[in-house]
Amino acid sequence: MAYKFEKNIKTLELSSVLELLSREASMDDAKALALELKPSTLLGEVGENLKNTEDAYLVMAKNSAPTFGRAVNVIGSVARADLGSSLSIKELLEVAEVLRITRSLKDFGADNVSSDSSIYKYFEVLTPNKFLESKITFAIKSEEELSDSASPLLADIRRKITIKSASIRDNLERIVRGPAAKYLQENIITQRDGRFVVPVKAEHKGEIKGLVHDTSATGSTLFIEPMSVVETNNEIRVLKLREQDEIVRILAELSAEVATFAESIKLSYNALVKLNFIFAKAQLAYKMKAIVPKLNIKGYVYLKRARHPLIPARSVVPITVSLGGEYNTLIITGPNTGGKTVTLKTVGLLSLMAMCGLMIPADDGSEIAVFSKVFADIGDEQSIEQSLSTFSSHMVNIISVLEECDENSLVLFDELCAGTDPIEGAALAKAILMRLHEKNVKTVATTHYAELKSYAIDEQGVENASCEFDVATLKPTYRLIIGIPGRSNAFSISKKLGLDEGLIEVAKEQISDDDTRFERVVASLESARLAAEKEHTAATRLRAEAAELKRQVELRDQELRKNRDKIMSDTREKATHIVEDARNRAAMLLNSLEDIKKQLTKENAAKMLDEARRGFKKSLEDMEDNANPVVVDNGGEKLKEMPKVNDLVIIANINRDATVLAVDEKNKKVQVMSGSMKMWVKLSELRIKKGSNSTERPKTRKVTGLASRAERSAKGEIDLRGMASDEAILELDKYIDNAVLSGIGTVTIIHGKGTGVLRKAVQDHLRHHKSIKTFRIGLFGEGENGVTIAEIAE
């Protein structure tokens, strides 16, 4: 007889999980697939099903679940259309809905499902048909009515019906509102058998000529169709028949279109059902916080922090359990209500779920074996019909298990051989476990028998486990402890509950010495385990603290490295500014030496030399101060807004007067001239000179018979760029004359670099100009070969 999962599915409550799964599906056929789901015993099939669930889960995690709307099974309707039958309006709308959802799912798959995904093949099968979908929805208005736009003939017929109906109403309105209204039971227009009539009092039936179509229940009212509208009503009846014929024709035409695409519609619908079923599994996994376990066919099970899926998440206690590795038989002991049966069911149920292609509520790292058979003998199996006691009923199950199981089977026994004489029951239970162990069957059994605890200690490949119980609170913790047999704790619990200690001592004397020694060993093991757990907890805490300290040190190190890089970057930028400033100062010193050279005479040589030394020393001190990381502001009030052209300012970091030439509002920079040097300076580096206003000009030497430089209108430079040579020479002559009258000693002529034609023309002219003493090309920082610096002759 072939093995069947059905009985064990019910015992382990897989059917309840499948009910939850069916609720996640929206299509009826997908719900049916969920409820009919059976565990597979083939590793490849289980792996493929789990991969489908996992890939759908990943799609949902990255995006959202696709919607399947109200798709219903249209395969029967499509098959009838393929045989030549006409479909009803409702059936055609159902086909259109399937086509709409097919199109929507196809778009979803194109956007969210990669070609290497295991569920891509189901999206690939989907065949949208926008043409047929639109044709149906365009022609049908609702489940009871076609749209006027379904065909020109239908629209024309309905237009005529509307016109003639309006004509009849107008005619009958004249009767209802006219002199004949006194013969009516009510002043209304109604219909009987699709024809317009008026309600006439029975005693006046001769006053309104027409056809009687109906009478009221009391016979006091006759519903008469006046002769004036009989012909029009007849015409409407004919039009109604034509309308019905046209509707039949349109439905037949649409049904024929459906038949044309029958195969693709069927394939698309089946793919929709499969996808709805797969995404239902993924949705259930999401709600259970489930994972995909590793699979094997070696009978090895390892569940890490597994939760029973039918116990509320807020109250379930995770368990970690293994089987089929170092041992193939696990004997769980402990007090009642301690969680032994839940552990048993969790192992069996999660195994069946994985074999059904469902993700399991456990932590990553869990592993499940694909068993060929799963047996579970759990709960009260008493049978009244067969006159079997609980023990007898369980024994029937056990016999069946022993006959059918093999090394690739999972067997779960709850309270093995309970319900009979304890001595015989224990011996029988031990013999059964020994037989299963010899056959290498993976077995988990719960029991209260002390003999089975001893068997697990003595036998290689058999392991004890216990469900922890807190004697202090008289409550189970539901923790599963592997390697330690459970204690009954009967004496401790009785004492806590207030039982006379004398009775407890008498009871202890009834226990054999071997049992007493065994309980002491178990108690010693329990104490050792608790001590080890405390040490483990302390060690874990210390490791966590050390890891946190290491993390903080690494973060601090990263921060220091980041700060160091920033300091280096700032230092390089500072050094660049210092070098640039030194170049500007060097150029200023050269200009100063030129001025001294011009003014040097025998009489003032000593004085000029002394001033030069002081100026040179001051410049050196200024450069040293500028190189110092502690910047000294040498006076003046900070500018609160951008200065104007020709304003007098102080360059704070070199303590030099300067005149504003141009401003850059966007970058907060100002072009200034100090002596013959032009430079761009940040607004933050400029100050207002104490004791002067912003429009004050730099003071210079006076020239006999001429106004001071503060009163001059000429500037220290002229810009000739963009002018022709002749025009530039004329402008230059005017500028030199004005400079001579203004007492300017040195002028800057801007001609640009360009082709050099304008520069050559300017310099040729200066070479023969009587007011020009010397001239040279600009230095670095002055404009280089784009400007010429000329000295005015005294």
Coordinates of C-alpha atoms in Angstrom, one line a residue, residues 202-434:
A202 CA -63.4 50.5 -15.1
E203 CA -66.7 52.4 -15.3
H204 CA -65.3 54.8 -18.0
K205 CA -63.7 52.2 -20.2
G206 CA -65.8 53.2 -23.1
E207 CA -64.7 56.8 -22.9
I208 CA -61.1 56.1 -24.1
K209 CA -61.0 53.9 -27.2
G210 CA -58.1 51.4 -27.2
L211 CA -56.8 48.0 -26.4
V212 CA -57.0 46.6 -22.8
H213 CA -53.7 45.0 -21.8
D214 CA -54.3 44.4 -18.1
T215 CA -56.5 45.0 -15.1
S216 CA -55.8 45.7 -11.5
A217 CA -56.2 43.1 -8.8
T218 CA -59.6 44.6 -7.7
G219 CA -60.8 45.1 -11.3
S220 CA -61.4 48.8 -10.7
T221 CA -58.6 49.8 -13.1
L222 CA -58.1 48.9 -16.8
F223 CA -54.7 49.5 -18.4
I224 CA -55.7 50.7 -21.9
E225 CA -53.5 51.4 -24.9
P226 CA -55.2 54.3 -26.7
M227 CA -55.8 53.7 -30.4
S228 CA -53.7 56.9 -31.2
V229 CA -50.5 55.2 -30.1
V230 CA -51.2 51.5 -31.1
E231 CA -49.4 51.9 -34.4
T232 CA -46.4 53.6 -32.9
N233 CA -46.2 50.9 -30.1
N234 CA -46.3 48.3 -32.9
E235 CA -43.3 50.0 -34.6
I236 CA -41.4 50.1 -31.3
R237 CA -42.1 46.4 -30.9
V238 CA -40.6 45.7 -34.3
L239 CA -37.6 47.9 -33.5
K240 CA -37.1 46.0 -30.2
L241 CA -37.0 42.7 -32.1
R242 CA -34.5 44.2 -34.6
E243 CA -32.4 45.4 -31.6
Q244 CA -32.4 42.0 -30.1
D245 CA -31.3 40.4 -33.4
E246 CA -28.5 42.9 -33.6
I247 CA -27.4 42.2 -30.0
V248 CA -27.3 38.5 -30.8
R249 CA -25.2 39.2 -33.9
I250 CA -22.8 41.4 -32.0
L251 CA -22.4 38.8 -29.2
A252 CA -21.8 36.1 -31.8
E253 CA -19.2 38.2 -33.5
L254 CA -17.4 38.9 -30.2
S255 CA -17.5 35.3 -29.3
A256 CA -16.0 34.4 -32.6
E257 CA -13.1 36.8 -31.9
V258 CA -12.6 35.1 -28.5
A259 CA -12.5 31.7 -30.3
T260 CA -9.8 33.0 -32.5
F261 CA -7.5 33.6 -29.5
A262 CA -8.8 30.7 -27.4
E263 CA -5.5 29.0 -26.9
S264 CA -3.5 32.1 -25.8
I265 CA -6.3 33.1 -23.4
K266 CA -6.3 29.7 -21.8
L267 CA -2.5 29.7 -21.4
S268 CA -2.6 33.2 -20.0
Y269 CA -5.3 32.3 -17.5
N270 CA -3.4 29.3 -16.2
A271 CA -0.2 31.4 -15.9
L272 CA -2.3 34.0 -13.9
V273 CA -3.5 31.2 -11.5
K274 CA 0.1 30.0 -11.0
L275 CA 1.5 33.4 -10.4
N276 CA -1.4 34.3 -8.0
F277 CA -0.6 31.0 -6.1
I278 CA 3.2 31.8 -6.0
F279 CA 2.7 35.3 -4.8
A280 CA 0.3 34.1 -2.2
K281 CA 3.1 31.9 -0.8
A282 CA 5.4 34.9 -0.8
Q283 CA 2.8 37.0 1.0
L284 CA 2.4 34.3 3.6
A285 CA 6.1 34.1 4.1
Y286 CA 6.3 37.9 4.5
K287 CA 3.6 37.8 7.2
M288 CA 5.4 34.9 9.0
K289 CA 8.9 36.6 8.7
A290 CA 9.9 33.3 7.0
I291 CA 13.2 32.3 5.3
V292 CA 14.2 29.8 2.6
P293 CA 15.9 26.8 4.3
K294 CA 18.8 24.8 2.9
L295 CA 17.6 21.5 1.6
N296 CA 19.1 18.0 1.7
I297 CA 18.1 14.3 1.3
K298 CA 20.4 13.0 4.1
G299 CA 17.7 13.3 6.8
Y300 CA 19.5 16.2 8.5
V301 CA 17.2 18.8 10.1
Y302 CA 18.5 22.0 11.8
L303 CA 15.9 24.6 12.9
K304 CA 17.4 27.8 14.2
R305 CA 15.0 29.9 16.4
A306 CA 12.0 28.2 14.7
R307 CA 8.5 29.4 15.5
H308 CA 5.3 27.4 15.2
P309 CA 3.3 29.3 12.5
L310 CA -0.1 28.8 14.1
I311 CA 0.9 30.3 17.5
P312 CA 0.5 34.1 17.7
A313 CA 3.9 35.8 17.2
R314 CA 3.7 37.7 20.4
S315 CA 3.5 34.5 22.5
V316 CA 5.5 32.0 20.6
V317 CA 8.9 31.0 22.0
P318 CA 11.5 30.2 19.3
I319 CA 13.3 26.8 19.6
T320 CA 16.6 25.6 18.1
V321 CA 16.7 21.9 17.4
S322 CA 18.6 19.5 15.2
L323 CA 18.2 15.9 14.1
G324 CA 20.0 13.5 11.8
G325 CA 23.5 14.7 12.5
E326 CA 25.3 13.4 15.6
Y327 CA 22.1 11.6 16.6
N328 CA 19.0 10.3 14.8
T329 CA 16.8 9.9 17.8
L330 CA 15.8 12.8 20.1
I331 CA 13.9 12.1 23.4
I332 CA 12.3 15.1 24.9
T333 CA 11.3 15.1 28.6
G334 CA 9.9 17.5 31.0
P335 CA 6.7 18.5 32.8
N336 CA 3.3 18.8 31.2
T337 CA 2.4 22.1 29.4
G338 CA 6.1 22.7 29.1
G339 CA 6.2 22.8 25.3
K340 CA 7.1 19.2 24.4
T341 CA 4.2 18.7 22.0
V342 CA 4.7 22.1 20.4
T343 CA 8.4 21.3 19.7
L344 CA 7.3 18.0 18.2
K345 CA 4.7 19.6 15.9
T346 CA 7.1 22.5 15.0
V347 CA 9.7 20.0 13.6
G348 CA 7.1 18.0 11.7
L349 CA 5.1 21.0 10.4
L350 CA 8.1 23.0 9.2
S351 CA 9.4 20.0 7.4
L352 CA 6.1 19.5 5.6
M353 CA 5.8 23.3 4.8
A354 CA 9.3 23.2 3.2
M355 CA 8.3 20.1 1.2
C356 CA 5.3 22.1 0.0
G357 CA 7.5 24.9 -1.3
L358 CA 6.7 27.2 1.5
M359 CA 9.2 29.3 3.3
I360 CA 9.5 28.5 7.0
P361 CA 9.3 30.8 10.1
A362 CA 12.9 30.4 11.4
D363 CA 16.2 32.2 11.2
D364 CA 18.7 32.1 8.4
G365 CA 21.0 29.0 8.5
S366 CA 18.1 26.6 9.0
E367 CA 18.1 23.3 7.1
I368 CA 15.4 20.9 6.2
A369 CA 15.5 17.3 4.9
V370 CA 13.2 16.2 2.1
F371 CA 11.8 13.0 3.6
S372 CA 10.1 10.3 1.7
K373 CA 7.6 9.7 4.5
V374 CA 6.5 11.7 7.6
F375 CA 4.7 9.9 10.5
A376 CA 3.1 11.6 13.5
D377 CA 1.3 9.9 16.4
I378 CA 0.1 12.9 18.5
G379 CA -2.9 13.5 20.6
D380 CA -5.9 11.4 21.9
E381 CA -6.6 8.7 19.3
Q382 CA -9.4 6.9 21.2
S383 CA -11.8 5.3 18.8
I384 CA -15.4 4.6 20.0
E385 CA -16.4 3.1 16.7
Q386 CA -13.7 0.4 16.8
S387 CA -14.0 0.0 20.6
L388 CA -10.3 0.9 21.0
S389 CA -8.8 2.6 24.1
T390 CA -6.3 5.4 23.7
F391 CA -3.4 3.0 24.2
S392 CA -4.8 0.6 21.7
S393 CA -5.4 3.2 19.1
H394 CA -1.9 4.6 19.5
M395 CA -0.5 1.1 19.2
V396 CA -2.3 0.6 15.9
N397 CA -0.6 3.7 14.6
I398 CA 2.8 2.6 16.0
I399 CA 2.5 -0.8 14.3
S400 CA 1.7 0.9 11.0
V401 CA 4.7 3.2 11.4
L402 CA 7.1 0.4 12.2
E403 CA 5.9 -1.5 9.1
E404 CA 6.2 1.5 6.6
C405 CA 9.1 3.6 7.8
D406 CA 12.6 3.5 6.4
E407 CA 15.9 5.5 6.9
N408 CA 14.5 8.4 4.9
S409 CA 11.5 8.8 7.2
L410 CA 10.7 11.3 9.9
V411 CA 8.7 9.7 12.9
L412 CA 7.2 11.9 15.7
F413 CA 5.8 10.2 18.8
D414 CA 4.0 12.2 21.5
E415 CA 4.0 10.4 25.0
L416 CA 5.1 7.1 23.5
C417 CA 3.3 4.1 25.0
A418 CA 1.5 6.2 27.6
G419 CA -1.8 5.1 29.0
T420 CA -0.8 1.7 30.2
D421 CA 1.2 0.1 33.0
P422 CA 4.3 2.4 33.5
I423 CA 6.8 -0.5 33.7
E424 CA 5.5 -2.3 30.7
G425 CA 4.9 1.0 28.8
A426 CA 8.5 2.1 29.4
A427 CA 9.9 -1.2 28.3
L428 CA 7.7 -1.2 25.2
A429 CA 8.6 2.4 24.4
K430 CA 12.4 1.6 24.7
A431 CA 12.0 -1.4 22.5
I432 CA 10.2 0.6 19.8
L433 CA 12.9 3.4 19.9
M434 CA 15.6 0.8 19.7

